[in-house]
């Protein structure tokens, strides 16, 4: 549909995230649905378990599993909101809240050796979701 309208989301080609309105010729920018995108990211991450960032650093699902296990073993839960159900996401694919909890910014601060890329990934996705799911740049309330 985006291509038919004149946009191009091929990042290796002529990337163009807008199309021209046929009458006014003003650009109309296309944004993906933030809730759907965060679920897709969680599903991809949970399926493949290891992703690689632009610096060839690994983003690892195992760090999330380690946090959940540590919390379960100690009986103490950090501010991450991460629970076992978040790691067993397959039956909860459509729940945005669980997808967001697993990418929570507090989770991104967990102190595990070599977890920097994973922490940065979680923090970035969390912050991007906040930007695309807010009413204005100063808003703290979601839509």
Coordinates of N, CA and C in Angstrom, one line a residue:
X1 N 0.8 -1.2 0.0 CA 0.0 0.0 0.0 C 0.9 1.3 0.0
X2 N 1.9 1.2 0.8 CA 2.8 2.4 0.9 C 3.5 2.7 -0.5
X3 N 3.9 1.6 -1.1 CA 4.5 1.8 -2.4 C 3.5 2.4 -3.5
X4 N 2.3 1.9 -3.4 CA 1.3 2.3 -4.3 C 1.0 3.8 -4.2
X5 N 1.1 4.3 -3.0 CA 0.9 5.8 -2.7 C 2.1 6.6 -3.0
X6 N 3.3 6.0 -3.2 CA 4.5 6.7 -3.6 C 5.6 6.7 -2.5
X7 N 5.3 6.1 -1.4 CA 6.3 6.0 -0.3 C 7.2 4.8 -0.6
X8 N 8.4 4.7 0.0 CA 9.3 3.6 -0.2 C 10.0 3.4 1.2
X9 N 9.8 2.2 1.7 CA 10.4 1.8 3.0 C 11.6 0.9 2.9
X10 N 12.1 0.8 1.7 CA 13.3 0.0 1.5 C 14.5 0.9 2.0
X11 N 15.1 0.5 3.1 CA 16.2 1.3 3.7 C 17.4 1.2 2.9
X12 N 17.6 0.2 2.1 CA 18.8 0.1 1.2 C 18.6 0.8 -0.1
X13 N 17.4 1.3 -0.4 CA 17.1 2.0 -1.6 C 16.8 3.4 -1.4
X14 N 15.8 3.9 -2.1 CA 15.4 5.3 -2.1 C 14.4 5.5 -1.0
X15 N 14.8 5.5 0.3 CA 13.9 5.5 1.4 C 13.1 6.8 1.4
X16 N 11.8 6.7 1.5 CA 10.9 7.9 1.5 C 9.7 7.6 2.3
X17 N 9.6 8.2 3.5 CA 8.5 7.8 4.5 C 7.3 8.7 4.3
X18 N 7.1 9.2 3.1 CA 5.9 10.0 2.9 C 5.5 9.9 1.4
X19 N 4.3 10.4 1.1 CA 3.8 10.5 -0.3 C 3.2 11.9 -0.4
X20 N 3.0 12.3 -1.6 CA 2.4 13.6 -1.8 C 0.9 13.5 -1.9
X21 N 0.2 14.4 -1.2 CA -1.2 14.4 -1.3 C -1.6 14.8 -2.8
X22 N -2.4 14.1 -3.5 CA -2.6 14.4 -4.9 C -3.1 15.8 -5.3
X23 N -3.9 16.4 -4.4 CA -4.4 17.7 -4.8 C -3.5 18.8 -4.3
X24 N -3.2 18.8 -3.0 CA -2.4 19.9 -2.4 C -0.9 19.8 -2.7
X25 N -0.5 18.5 -3.0 CA 1.0 18.2 -3.1 C 1.8 18.3 -1.9
X26 N 1.1 18.5 -0.7 CA 1.8 18.5 0.6 C 2.2 17.0 0.9
X27 N 3.3 16.9 1.6 CA 3.7 15.5 2.0 C 2.9 15.0 3.1
X28 N 2.5 13.7 3.0 CA 1.8 13.0 4.0 C 2.7 11.9 4.6
X29 N 3.1 12.0 5.8 CA 4.1 11.1 6.4 C 3.4 9.9 7.0
X30 N 4.0 8.8 6.8 CA 3.5 7.5 7.3 C 4.2 7.0 8.5
X31 N 3.5 6.7 9.5 CA 4.0 6.1 10.8 C 3.4 4.8 11.0
X32 N 4.2 3.8 11.4 CA 3.6 2.5 11.8 C 3.0 2.6 13.1
X33 N 2.0 1.7 13.4 CA 1.3 1.7 14.7 C 2.3 1.2 15.8
X34 N 2.5 2.1 16.8 CA 3.5 1.8 17.8 C 3.2 0.5 18.6
X35 N 2.0 0.3 18.9 CA 1.6 -0.9 19.7 C 1.9 -2.2 18.9
X36 N 1.6 -2.2 17.6 CA 1.9 -3.3 16.8 C 3.4 -3.5 16.6
X37 N 4.1 -2.4 16.4 CA 5.5 -2.5 16.2 C 6.3 -3.1 17.4
X38 N 5.9 -2.7 18.6 CA 6.5 -3.2 19.8 C 6.2 -4.7 20.0
X39 N 5.0 -5.1 19.6 CA 4.7 -6.6 19.7 C 5.6 -7.3 18.7
X40 N 5.7 -6.8 17.5 CA 6.5 -7.5 16.5 C 8.0 -7.6 16.9
X41 N 8.5 -6.5 17.5 CA 9.9 -6.5 18.0 C 10.0 -7.6 19.1
X42 N 9.1 -7.6 20.1 CA 9.2 -8.6 21.1 C 9.1 -10.0 20.5
X43 N 8.2 -10.3 19.6 CA 8.0 -11.6 19.0 C 9.3 -12.0 18.2
X44 N 9.9 -11.1 17.5 CA 11.1 -11.4 16.8 C 12.2 -11.7 17.7
X45 N 12.4 -10.9 18.7 CA 13.4 -11.1 19.7 C 13.2 -12.4 20.5
X46 N 12.0 -12.7 20.9 CA 11.7 -13.9 21.6 C 11.9 -15.2 20.7
X47 N 11.7 -15.1 19.5 CA 11.8 -16.2 18.5 C 13.3 -16.5 18.2
X48 N 14.0 -15.5 17.9 CA 15.4 -15.6 17.4 C 16.4 -15.7 18.6
X49 N 16.0 -15.1 19.7 CA 16.8 -15.1 21.0 C 18.1 -14.2 20.9
X50 N 18.7 -14.1 19.8 CA 19.9 -13.2 19.6 C 19.7 -12.3 18.4
X51 N 19.8 -11.0 18.6 CA 19.8 -10.1 17.5 C 21.2 -9.4 17.5
X52 N 21.5 -8.8 16.4 CA 22.8 -8.1 16.3 C 22.5 -6.6 15.9
X53 N 23.1 -5.7 16.7 CA 22.9 -4.3 16.4 C 23.9 -3.8 15.3
X54 N 23.8 -2.5 15.0 CA 24.6 -1.9 14.0 C 26.1 -1.9 14.3
X55 N 26.5 -2.2 15.5 CA 27.9 -2.2 15.9 C 28.4 -3.7 16.0
X56 N 27.6 -4.6 15.5 CA 27.9 -6.0 15.6 C 27.9 -6.6 17.0
X57 N 27.2 -5.9 17.9 CA 27.1 -6.3 19.3 C 25.8 -7.2 19.4
X58 N 25.8 -8.2 20.3 CA 24.7 -9.1 20.4 C 23.7 -8.6 21.4
X59 N 22.4 -8.7 21.1 CA 21.3 -8.4 21.9 C 20.7 -9.7 22.3
X60 N 20.8 -10.1 23.6 CA 20.5 -11.5 23.9 C 19.2 -11.6 24.9
X61 N 18.3 -12.5 24.4 CA 17.1 -12.8 25.2 C 17.5 -13.5 26.5
X62 N 18.7 -14.1 26.6 CA 19.1 -14.8 27.8 C 19.2 -13.9 29.0
X63 N 19.5 -12.6 28.8 CA 19.6 -11.7 29.9 C 18.2 -11.5 30.5
X64 N 17.2 -11.5 29.7 CA 15.8 -11.3 30.3 C 15.5 -12.6 31.1
X65 N 15.9 -13.7 30.6 CA 15.6 -15.0 31.3 C 16.4 -15.0 32.7
X66 N 17.6 -14.5 32.6 CA 18.4 -14.4 33.9 C 17.8 -13.5 34.9
X67 N 17.3 -12.3 34.5 CA 16.6 -11.4 35.4 C 15.4 -12.1 36.0
X68 N 14.6 -12.7 35.2 CA 13.4 -13.4 35.7 C 13.7 -14.5 36.6
X69 N 14.8 -15.3 36.3 CA 15.2 -16.4 37.2 C 15.7 -15.8 38.6
X70 N 16.5 -14.8 38.5 CA 17.1 -14.2 39.7 C 15.9 -13.7 40.6
X71 N 14.9 -13.0 40.0 CA 13.8 -12.5 40.8 C 13.0 -13.7 41.4
X72 N 12.8 -14.7 40.6 CA 12.1 -15.9 41.1 C 12.8 -16.6 42.2
X73 N 14.1 -16.8 42.0 CA 14.9 -17.5 43.1 C 15.0 -16.7 44.4
X74 N 15.1 -15.4 44.3 CA 15.3 -14.6 45.5 C 13.9 -14.1 46.1
X75 N 12.9 -14.2 45.3 CA 11.5 -13.8 45.8 C 11.4 -12.3 45.8
X76 N 12.4 -11.6 45.3 CA 12.4 -10.2 45.2 C 12.2 -9.7 43.7
X77 N 11.4 -8.7 43.5 CA 11.2 -8.3 42.2 C 11.6 -6.8 42.1
X78 N 12.5 -6.6 41.1 CA 13.0 -5.2 40.9 C 11.9 -4.4 40.2
X79 N 12.1 -3.2 39.9 CA 11.1 -2.4 39.2 C 10.9 -2.7 37.7
X80 N 11.5 -3.8 37.3 CA 11.4 -4.2 35.9 C 10.1 -4.6 35.4
X81 N 9.2 -5.1 36.3 CA 7.9 -5.7 35.9 C 8.0 -7.0 35.2
X82 N 9.2 -7.5 34.9 CA 9.5 -8.7 34.2 C 9.1 -9.9 35.0
X83 N 8.2 -10.7 34.5 CA 7.8 -12.0 35.1 C 8.0 -13.1 34.1
X84 N 7.8 -14.3 34.6 CA 7.9 -15.5 33.8 C 6.9 -15.4 32.6
X85 N 5.7 -14.9 32.8 CA 4.8 -14.8 31.7 C 5.3 -14.0 30.5
X86 N 6.2 -13.0 30.8 CA 6.7 -12.2 29.7 C 7.7 -13.0 28.8
X87 N 8.3 -14.0 29.4 CA 9.2 -14.9 28.6 C 8.5 -16.0 27.9
X88 N 7.2 -16.3 28.3 CA 6.4 -17.2 27.6 C 5.3 -16.5 26.9
X89 N 5.8 -15.6 26.0 CA 4.9 -14.7 25.3 C 4.1 -15.3 24.2
X90 N 4.4 -16.5 23.7 CA 3.8 -17.0 22.5 C 2.2 -17.1 22.7
X91 N 1.7 -17.4 23.9 CA 0.3 -17.4 24.1 C -0.3 -16.0 24.4
X92 N 0.5 -15.0 24.5 CA 0.1 -13.7 24.8 C 0.5 -12.7 23.7
X93 N 0.6 -13.1 22.5 CA 1.1 -12.3 21.4 C 0.5 -11.0 21.2
X94 N -0.8 -10.9 21.5 CA -1.6 -9.7 21.2 C -1.6 -8.7 22.4
X95 N -1.0 -9.0 23.5 CA -1.1 -8.1 24.7 C 0.1 -7.1 24.6
X96 N -0.3 -5.9 24.4 CA 0.7 -4.8 24.3 C 1.4 -4.6 25.7
X97 N 0.6 -4.7 26.7 CA 1.2 -4.4 28.1 C 2.4 -5.3 28.4
X98 N 2.2 -6.6 28.1 CA 3.3 -7.6 28.3 C 4.5 -7.3 27.4
X99 N 4.3 -6.9 26.2 CA 5.4 -6.5 25.3 C 6.1 -5.3 25.8
X100 N 5.4 -4.3 26.4 CA 6.0 -3.1 26.9 C 6.8 -3.4 28.2
X101 N 6.2 -4.3 29.0 CA 6.9 -4.6 30.3 C 8.3 -5.2 30.0
X102 N 8.3 -6.1 29.0 CA 9.6 -6.7 28.8 C 10.6 -5.7 28.2
X103 N 10.2 -4.6 27.7 CA 11.1 -3.6 27.1 C 11.2 -2.4 28.1
X104 N 10.8 -2.6 29.3 CA 10.8 -1.5 30.2 C 12.1 -0.8 30.4
X105 N 12.2 0.5 30.6 CA 13.5 1.2 30.7 C 14.2 0.7 32.0
X106 N 13.5 0.3 33.0 CA 14.2 -0.1 34.2 C 14.9 -1.5 34.0
X107 N 14.3 -2.3 33.2 CA 14.9 -3.5 32.8 C 16.2 -3.3 32.0
X108 N 16.2 -2.2 31.3 CA 17.4 -1.9 30.5 C 18.6 -1.5 31.4
X109 N 18.3 -1.2 32.6 CA 19.4 -0.8 33.5 C 20.0 -1.9 34.3
X110 N 19.5 -3.1 34.1 CA 20.0 -4.3 34.8 C 21.5 -4.4 34.6
X111 N 22.2 -4.7 35.7 CA 23.7 -4.8 35.7 C 24.2 -6.2 35.5
X112 N 24.3 -6.7 34.3 CA 24.8 -8.0 33.9 C 26.0 -7.8 33.0
X113 N 27.0 -8.6 33.2 CA 28.3 -8.4 32.4 C 27.9 -8.7 30.9
X114 N 28.4 -7.8 30.1 CA 28.2 -7.9 28.6 C 26.8 -7.7 28.2
X115 N 26.0 -7.0 29.0 CA 24.6 -6.8 28.6 C 24.3 -5.5 28.1
X116 N 25.4 -4.7 27.8 CA 25.2 -3.3 27.4 C 24.3 -3.2 26.1
X117 N 24.6 -4.0 25.1 CA 23.8 -3.9 23.9 C 22.3 -4.2 24.1
X118 N 22.1 -5.2 24.9 CA 20.7 -5.6 25.3 C 20.0 -4.5 26.0
X119 N 20.7 -3.9 27.0 CA 20.2 -2.8 27.8 C 19.9 -1.6 26.9
X120 N 20.8 -1.3 26.0 CA 20.6 -0.2 25.1 C 19.4 -0.4 24.2
X121 N 19.3 -1.7 23.7 CA 18.2 -2.0 22.8 C 16.8 -1.9 23.5
X122 N 16.7 -2.4 24.7 CA 15.5 -2.3 25.5 C 15.1 -0.8 25.8
X123 N 16.1 0.0 26.2 CA 15.9 1.4 26.5 C 15.5 2.1 25.2
X124 N 16.1 1.9 24.1 CA 15.8 2.5 22.9 C 14.4 2.2 22.4
X125 N 14.0 1.0 22.4 CA 12.6 0.6 22.0 C 11.6 1.2 23.0
X126 N 11.9 1.2 24.3 CA 11.0 1.8 25.2 C 10.8 3.3 25.0
X127 N 11.9 4.0 24.7 CA 11.9 5.4 24.5 C 11.2 5.8 23.2
X128 N 11.4 5.0 22.1 CA 10.7 5.2 20.8 C 9.2 5.0 21.0
X129 N 8.9 3.9 21.7 CA 7.4 3.7 22.0 C 6.8 4.9 22.6
X130 N 7.5 5.5 23.7 CA 7.0 6.6 24.4 C 6.8 7.8 23.4
X131 N 7.7 8.0 22.5 CA 7.6 9.1 21.5 C 6.4 8.9 20.6
X132 N 6.3 7.7 20.0 CA 5.3 7.5 19.1 C 3.9 7.2 19.7
X133 N 3.8 7.1 21.0 CA 2.6 6.8 21.6 C 2.2 8.0 22.5
X134 N 2.6 9.2 22.2 CA 2.3 10.4 23.1 C 1.6 11.4 22.2
X135 N 0.9 12.3 22.9 CA 0.2 13.4 22.2 C 1.0 14.5 21.7
X136 N 2.1 14.9 22.5 CA 3.0 15.9 22.0 C 4.3 15.7 22.7
X137 N 5.3 16.4 22.3 CA 6.7 16.1 22.8 C 6.9 16.3 24.3
X138 N 6.0 17.0 25.0 CA 6.2 17.2 26.4 C 5.2 16.3 27.2
X139 N 4.5 15.5 26.5 CA 3.5 14.6 27.2 C 4.1 13.4 27.9
X140 N 3.6 13.1 29.0 CA 3.9 11.9 29.7 C 2.8 10.9 29.7
X141 N 1.6 11.3 29.2 CA 0.5 10.5 29.1 C 0.5 9.8 27.7
X142 N 0.1 8.5 27.6 CA 0.0 7.9 26.4 C -1.4 8.2 25.7
X143 N -1.5 7.8 24.5 CA -2.8 8.1 23.8 C -3.8 7.2 24.3

